[in-house]
Amino acid sequence: DIQMTQSPSSLAASVGDRVTITCQASQDISHHLNWFQQKPGKAPRLLVFGASNLETGVPSRFSGSGSGTHFTFTISSLQPEDFATYFCQQYDNLFTFGPGTRVDVK
Amino acid sequence: QMKLQESGPGLVKPSETLSLTCTVSGGSISTYYYSWIRQSPGKGLEWIAYVFYTGTTKYNPSLEGRVTVSVDTARNQISLRVKSVTAADTAVYYCARGLYDDRPFDYWGQGTLVAVSS
């Protein structure tokens, strides 16, 4: 099965900062990678699908890139509502999630 | 606006069967397929299985044999059964819908916490 890793596991940032999270797959998954945001007590919310496509209604400060085994998720200018945990998820062979990256207030 | 609502017992005894229902409202159940996903502090997010409105299913190999998912199109419900539960099955269980493209989990229910304890 395909394993997903994320780095960092957590980070502290300020409003307005550029935030970058990386996700690595244990084998080539092409562009079959999605990104989710989860806030405490809430279900995950889909932000980016197909590695780089923004879901409808998601602000343009969020973006994703990459293919194969290495992927990047970026928040260009962190907003107060963006403090949350972010997960990557592959769908090339069944489905597996990364362990998450928690974005906290600096 | 489609809504997914999970329901079921919040407490299950070890060795018994966990049964949950996801009720779909505000849209046609046949437009999507549906997955069960669980989240626990120890194992993170784990996909359990999916089911199409036709009844076709696919299971996570790590859980296959203990898990059954089914769909009732007349009631707009998706069901999950996990037998022989242990404390490791304690988690928040989510129902999520999938589109037939690059979005297998484009919208999720709010989730329901199930604890396995005697």
Short mmCIF file of N, CA and C in Angstrom, two decimals, chain B residues 10 19 22 26 32 34 37 42 55 60 69 79-80 82-83 86 91 118:
data_model
loop_
_atom_site.label_atom_id
_atom_site.label_comp_id
_atom_site.label_asym_id
_atom_site.label_seq_id
_atom_site.Cartn_x
_atom_site.Cartn_y
_atom_site.Cartn_z
N GLY B 10 -22.96 5.58 20.47
CA GLY B 10 -21.68 6.20 20.77
C GLY B 10 -20.76 5.30 21.57
N SER B 19 -22.43 -0.53 14.46
CA SER B 19 -23.32 -0.27 13.32
C SER B 19 -23.61 1.21 13.23
N CYS B 22 -25.49 6.48 7.61
CA CYS B 22 -25.30 7.81 7.05
C CYS B 22 -26.55 8.11 6.22
N GLY B 26 -31.20 16.15 0.58
CA GLY B 26 -30.95 17.32 -0.26
C GLY B 26 -30.35 17.02 -1.61
N TYR B 32 -23.53 10.22 -6.60
CA TYR B 32 -22.22 10.08 -5.96
C TYR B 32 -22.00 8.64 -5.52
N TYR B 34 -20.07 6.72 -1.98
CA TYR B 34 -19.94 7.10 -0.58
C TYR B 34 -18.90 6.24 0.13
N ILE B 37 -14.93 6.80 6.52
CA ILE B 37 -13.57 7.14 6.92
C ILE B 37 -13.59 7.34 8.43
N GLY B 42 -4.50 7.78 17.35
CA GLY B 42 -3.38 6.86 17.11
C GLY B 42 -3.11 6.56 15.65
N GLY B 55 -24.66 -0.77 -5.22
CA GLY B 55 -24.31 -1.78 -4.23
C GLY B 55 -22.88 -2.28 -4.36
N ASN B 60 -10.96 -1.43 2.48
CA ASN B 60 -9.56 -1.34 2.87
C ASN B 60 -9.09 -2.75 3.23
N VAL B 69 -20.24 -2.66 4.17
CA VAL B 69 -20.95 -1.43 3.85
C VAL B 69 -22.06 -1.78 2.87
N SER B 79 -24.87 2.30 5.11
CA SER B 79 -24.63 1.67 6.40
C SER B 79 -23.22 1.12 6.50
N LEU B 80 -22.75 1.07 7.74
CA LEU B 80 -21.44 0.49 8.04
C LEU B 80 -21.59 -0.46 9.22
N VAL B 82 -19.01 -2.96 11.59
CA VAL B 82 -17.66 -3.45 11.92
C VAL B 82 -17.84 -4.46 13.03
N LYS B 83 -17.46 -5.70 12.75
CA LYS B 83 -17.67 -6.74 13.76
C LYS B 83 -16.40 -6.98 14.58
N THR B 86 -12.54 -3.81 18.87
CA THR B 86 -11.64 -3.67 20.00
C THR B 86 -11.44 -2.18 20.26
N ALA B 91 -12.98 5.72 17.46
CA ALA B 91 -12.64 6.77 16.50
C ALA B 91 -13.87 7.64 16.22
N SER B 118 -15.90 -1.56 27.68
CA SER B 118 -16.83 -2.38 28.46
C SER B 118 -17.44 -1.57 29.61
#
